[in-house]
Amino acid sequence: MSYTFRAAGTPIWDPALRVGQLYLGQAEAVAGLLEVPSGLTPRLDGRCDLDPDEFATFVQHLLRFYNRGRHAALSQMLRGVVLVSLVLLDRAGEHPVPHDSETLDALLTEATALDRTMSI
């Protein structure tokens, strides 16, 4: 069983059910901390719709928060959400606005490697 993420009705990620539910829960928790909507809407049919514009705003806030991080444990907890979010953002046709280009370049390199492992 899987948990499909869709943007504009097009599947952009089809992870295992628990993987999808965990990412969604983490993204929603981070969105709550940032006080911005995640752009992710879970559906009763076992899918999750991603609003590209709203999700792009969430990722921008997430990247700023991540880059300001001074707490090692928090940074590690956020890292997975950041990387998966960057892959989904790219697959939704959006791109992050660079804040700290060196840090963003390193994250994008990791996200590109992760992208190859995330089924559609």
PDB file of C-alpha atoms in Angstrom:
ATOM      1  CA  MET A   1       0.000   0.000   0.000  1.00  0.00           C
ATOM      2  CA  SER A   2       1.291   3.478  -0.822  1.00  0.00           C
ATOM      3  CA  TYR A   3       0.565   7.125  -0.075  1.00  0.00           C
ATOM      4  CA  THR A   4       0.649   9.194  -3.254  1.00  0.00           C
ATOM      5  CA  PHE A   5       1.578  12.886  -3.246  1.00  0.00           C
ATOM      6  CA  ARG A   6       0.129  14.829  -6.179  1.00  0.00           C
ATOM      7  CA  ALA A   7       0.629  18.319  -7.581  1.00  0.00           C
ATOM      8  CA  ALA A   8      -2.058  19.583  -9.978  1.00  0.00           C
ATOM      9  CA  GLY A   9      -3.438  16.034 -10.084  1.00  0.00           C
ATOM     10  CA  THR A  10      -0.118  14.561 -11.234  1.00  0.00           C
ATOM     11  CA  PRO A  11       1.650  12.019  -8.988  1.00  0.00           C
ATOM     12  CA  ILE A  12       5.037  13.349  -7.863  1.00  0.00           C
ATOM     13  CA  TRP A  13       5.889  10.788  -5.149  1.00  0.00           C
ATOM     14  CA  ASP A  14       4.444   7.398  -4.310  1.00  0.00           C
ATOM     15  CA  PRO A  15       6.140   6.177  -1.131  1.00  0.00           C
ATOM     16  CA  ALA A  16       5.074   3.333   1.101  1.00  0.00           C
ATOM     17  CA  LEU A  17       2.072   4.231   3.270  1.00  0.00           C
ATOM     18  CA  ARG A  18       4.013   4.718   6.506  1.00  0.00           C
ATOM     19  CA  VAL A  19       6.769   6.698   4.806  1.00  0.00           C
ATOM     20  CA  GLY A  20       4.245   9.078   3.283  1.00  0.00           C
ATOM     21  CA  GLN A  21       2.317   9.437   6.527  1.00  0.00           C
ATOM     22  CA  LEU A  22       5.520  10.091   8.485  1.00  0.00           C
ATOM     23  CA  TYR A  23       6.710  12.783   6.071  1.00  0.00           C
ATOM     24  CA  LEU A  24       3.278  14.430   6.105  1.00  0.00           C
ATOM     25  CA  GLY A  25       3.232  14.402   9.917  1.00  0.00           C
ATOM     26  CA  GLN A  26       6.719  15.862  10.111  1.00  0.00           C
ATOM     27  CA  ALA A  27       5.956  18.554   7.524  1.00  0.00           C
ATOM     28  CA  GLU A  28       2.755  19.507   9.344  1.00  0.00           C
ATOM     29  CA  ALA A  29       4.601  19.697  12.675  1.00  0.00           C
ATOM     30  CA  VAL A  30       7.287  21.940  11.158  1.00  0.00           C
ATOM     31  CA  ALA A  31       4.635  24.101   9.476  1.00  0.00           C
ATOM     32  CA  GLY A  32       3.053  24.555  12.904  1.00  0.00           C
ATOM     33  CA  LEU A  33       6.386  25.677  14.365  1.00  0.00           C
ATOM     34  CA  LEU A  34       6.888  28.091  11.480  1.00  0.00           C
ATOM     35  CA  GLU A  35       3.279  29.274  11.651  1.00  0.00           C
ATOM     36  CA  VAL A  36       2.762  28.840   7.900  1.00  0.00           C
ATOM     37  CA  PRO A  37       0.596  26.369   5.982  1.00  0.00           C
ATOM     38  CA  SER A  38       2.504  23.414   4.563  1.00  0.00           C
ATOM     39  CA  GLY A  39       0.644  23.362   1.268  1.00  0.00           C
ATOM     40  CA  LEU A  40      -0.087  19.666   1.847  1.00  0.00           C
ATOM     41  CA  THR A  41      -3.677  18.442   2.054  1.00  0.00           C
ATOM     42  CA  PRO A  42      -4.250  14.812   3.057  1.00  0.00           C
ATOM     43  CA  ARG A  43      -7.243  13.166   1.396  1.00  0.00           C
ATOM     44  CA  LEU A  44      -9.516  10.420   2.619  1.00  0.00           C
ATOM     45  CA  ASP A  45      -8.587   8.233  -0.375  1.00  0.00           C
ATOM     46  CA  GLY A  46      -4.998   7.793   0.847  1.00  0.00           C
ATOM     47  CA  ARG A  47      -3.424  10.539  -1.212  1.00  0.00           C
ATOM     48  CA  CYS A  48      -1.997  13.932  -0.404  1.00  0.00           C
ATOM     49  CA  ASP A  49      -2.452  16.980  -2.618  1.00  0.00           C
ATOM     50  CA  LEU A  50       0.386  19.501  -2.805  1.00  0.00           C
ATOM     51  CA  ASP A  51      -0.380  23.123  -3.665  1.00  0.00           C
ATOM     52  CA  PRO A  52       2.821  24.235  -5.479  1.00  0.00           C
ATOM     53  CA  ASP A  53       2.647  27.923  -4.503  1.00  0.00           C
ATOM     54  CA  GLU A  54       1.780  27.311  -0.861  1.00  0.00           C
ATOM     55  CA  PHE A  55       4.329  24.494  -0.612  1.00  0.00           C
ATOM     56  CA  ALA A  56       7.022  26.739  -2.122  1.00  0.00           C
ATOM     57  CA  THR A  57       6.320  29.323   0.586  1.00  0.00           C
ATOM     58  CA  PHE A  58       6.539  26.596   3.245  1.00  0.00           C
ATOM     59  CA  VAL A  59       9.890  25.408   1.865  1.00  0.00           C
ATOM     60  CA  GLN A  60      11.250  28.985   1.836  1.00  0.00           C
ATOM     61  CA  HIS A  61      10.351  29.395   5.515  1.00  0.00           C
ATOM     62  CA  LEU A  62      11.741  25.944   6.268  1.00  0.00           C
ATOM     63  CA  LEU A  63      15.069  26.767   4.599  1.00  0.00           C
ATOM     64  CA  ARG A  64      15.383  30.068   6.482  1.00  0.00           C
ATOM     65  CA  PHE A  65      14.619  28.328   9.767  1.00  0.00           C
ATOM     66  CA  TYR A  66      17.041  25.507   8.973  1.00  0.00           C
ATOM     67  CA  ASN A  67      19.826  27.942   8.018  1.00  0.00           C
ATOM     68  CA  ARG A  68      19.408  29.895  11.271  1.00  0.00           C
ATOM     69  CA  GLY A  69      19.554  26.716  13.332  1.00  0.00           C
ATOM     70  CA  ARG A  70      21.966  26.769  16.201  1.00  0.00           C
ATOM     71  CA  HIS A  71      20.769  23.554  17.805  1.00  0.00           C
ATOM     72  CA  ALA A  72      22.476  20.434  16.444  1.00  0.00           C
ATOM     73  CA  ALA A  73      19.657  18.019  17.319  1.00  0.00           C
ATOM     74  CA  LEU A  74      17.005  20.285  15.761  1.00  0.00           C
ATOM     75  CA  SER A  75      19.062  20.644  12.593  1.00  0.00           C
ATOM     76  CA  GLN A  76      19.341  16.872  12.267  1.00  0.00           C
ATOM     77  CA  MET A  77      15.597  16.405  12.830  1.00  0.00           C
ATOM     78  CA  LEU A  78      14.807  19.023  10.177  1.00  0.00           C
ATOM     79  CA  ARG A  79      17.300  17.720   7.611  1.00  0.00           C
ATOM     80  CA  GLY A  80      15.099  14.878   6.369  1.00  0.00           C
ATOM     81  CA  VAL A  81      12.085  17.168   6.007  1.00  0.00           C
ATOM     82  CA  VAL A  82      14.231  19.696   4.136  1.00  0.00           C
ATOM     83  CA  LEU A  83      15.636  17.141   1.681  1.00  0.00           C
ATOM     84  CA  VAL A  84      12.330  15.426   0.870  1.00  0.00           C
ATOM     85  CA  SER A  85      10.669  18.842   0.568  1.00  0.00           C
ATOM     86  CA  LEU A  86      13.297  20.024  -1.914  1.00  0.00           C
ATOM     87  CA  VAL A  87      12.676  16.950  -4.084  1.00  0.00           C
ATOM     88  CA  LEU A  88       8.907  17.462  -3.973  1.00  0.00           C
ATOM     89  CA  LEU A  89       9.285  21.178  -4.690  1.00  0.00           C
ATOM     90  CA  ASP A  90      11.347  20.412  -7.779  1.00  0.00           C
ATOM     91  CA  ARG A  91       8.903  17.743  -8.966  1.00  0.00           C
ATOM     92  CA  ALA A  92       6.059  20.244  -8.529  1.00  0.00           C
ATOM     93  CA  GLY A  93       7.902  22.595 -10.918  1.00  0.00           C
ATOM     94  CA  GLU A  94       8.988  25.116  -8.282  1.00  0.00           C
ATOM     95  CA  HIS A  95      12.468  26.132  -7.149  1.00  0.00           C
ATOM     96  CA  PRO A  96      13.757  27.529  -3.858  1.00  0.00           C
ATOM     97  CA  VAL A  97      14.888  31.117  -3.637  1.00  0.00           C
ATOM     98  CA  PRO A  98      18.551  31.026  -2.564  1.00  0.00           C
ATOM     99  CA  HIS A  99      19.265  32.426   0.876  1.00  0.00           C
ATOM    100  CA  ASP A 100      22.717  31.065   1.567  1.00  0.00           C
ATOM    101  CA  SER A 101      23.765  29.710  -1.796  1.00  0.00           C
ATOM    102  CA  GLU A 102      26.584  27.530  -0.416  1.00  0.00           C
ATOM    103  CA  THR A 103      24.272  25.798   2.051  1.00  0.00           C
ATOM    104  CA  LEU A 104      21.465  25.574  -0.494  1.00  0.00           C
ATOM    105  CA  ASP A 105      23.820  24.120  -3.126  1.00  0.00           C
ATOM    106  CA  ALA A 106      24.903  21.398  -0.687  1.00  0.00           C
ATOM    107  CA  LEU A 107      21.281  20.605   0.204  1.00  0.00           C
ATOM    108  CA  LEU A 108      20.268  20.513  -3.475  1.00  0.00           C
ATOM    109  CA  THR A 109      23.116  18.088  -4.197  1.00  0.00           C
ATOM    110  CA  GLU A 110      21.858  15.796  -1.426  1.00  0.00           C
ATOM    111  CA  ALA A 111      18.261  16.198  -2.617  1.00  0.00           C
ATOM    112  CA  THR A 112      19.287  15.220  -6.158  1.00  0.00           C
ATOM    113  CA  ALA A 113      20.810  11.997  -4.828  1.00  0.00           C
ATOM    114  CA  LEU A 114      17.691  11.353  -2.739  1.00  0.00           C
ATOM    115  CA  ASP A 115      15.448  12.045  -5.745  1.00  0.00           C
ATOM    116  CA  ARG A 116      16.757   8.943  -7.480  1.00  0.00           C
ATOM    117  CA  THR A 117      15.481   6.794  -4.601  1.00  0.00           C
ATOM    118  CA  MET A 118      11.987   8.339  -4.326  1.00  0.00           C
ATOM    119  CA  SER A 119       9.507   6.454  -6.525  1.00  0.00           C
ATOM    120  CA  ILE A 120       6.885   8.205  -8.602  1.00  0.00           C
TER     121      ILE A 120
END
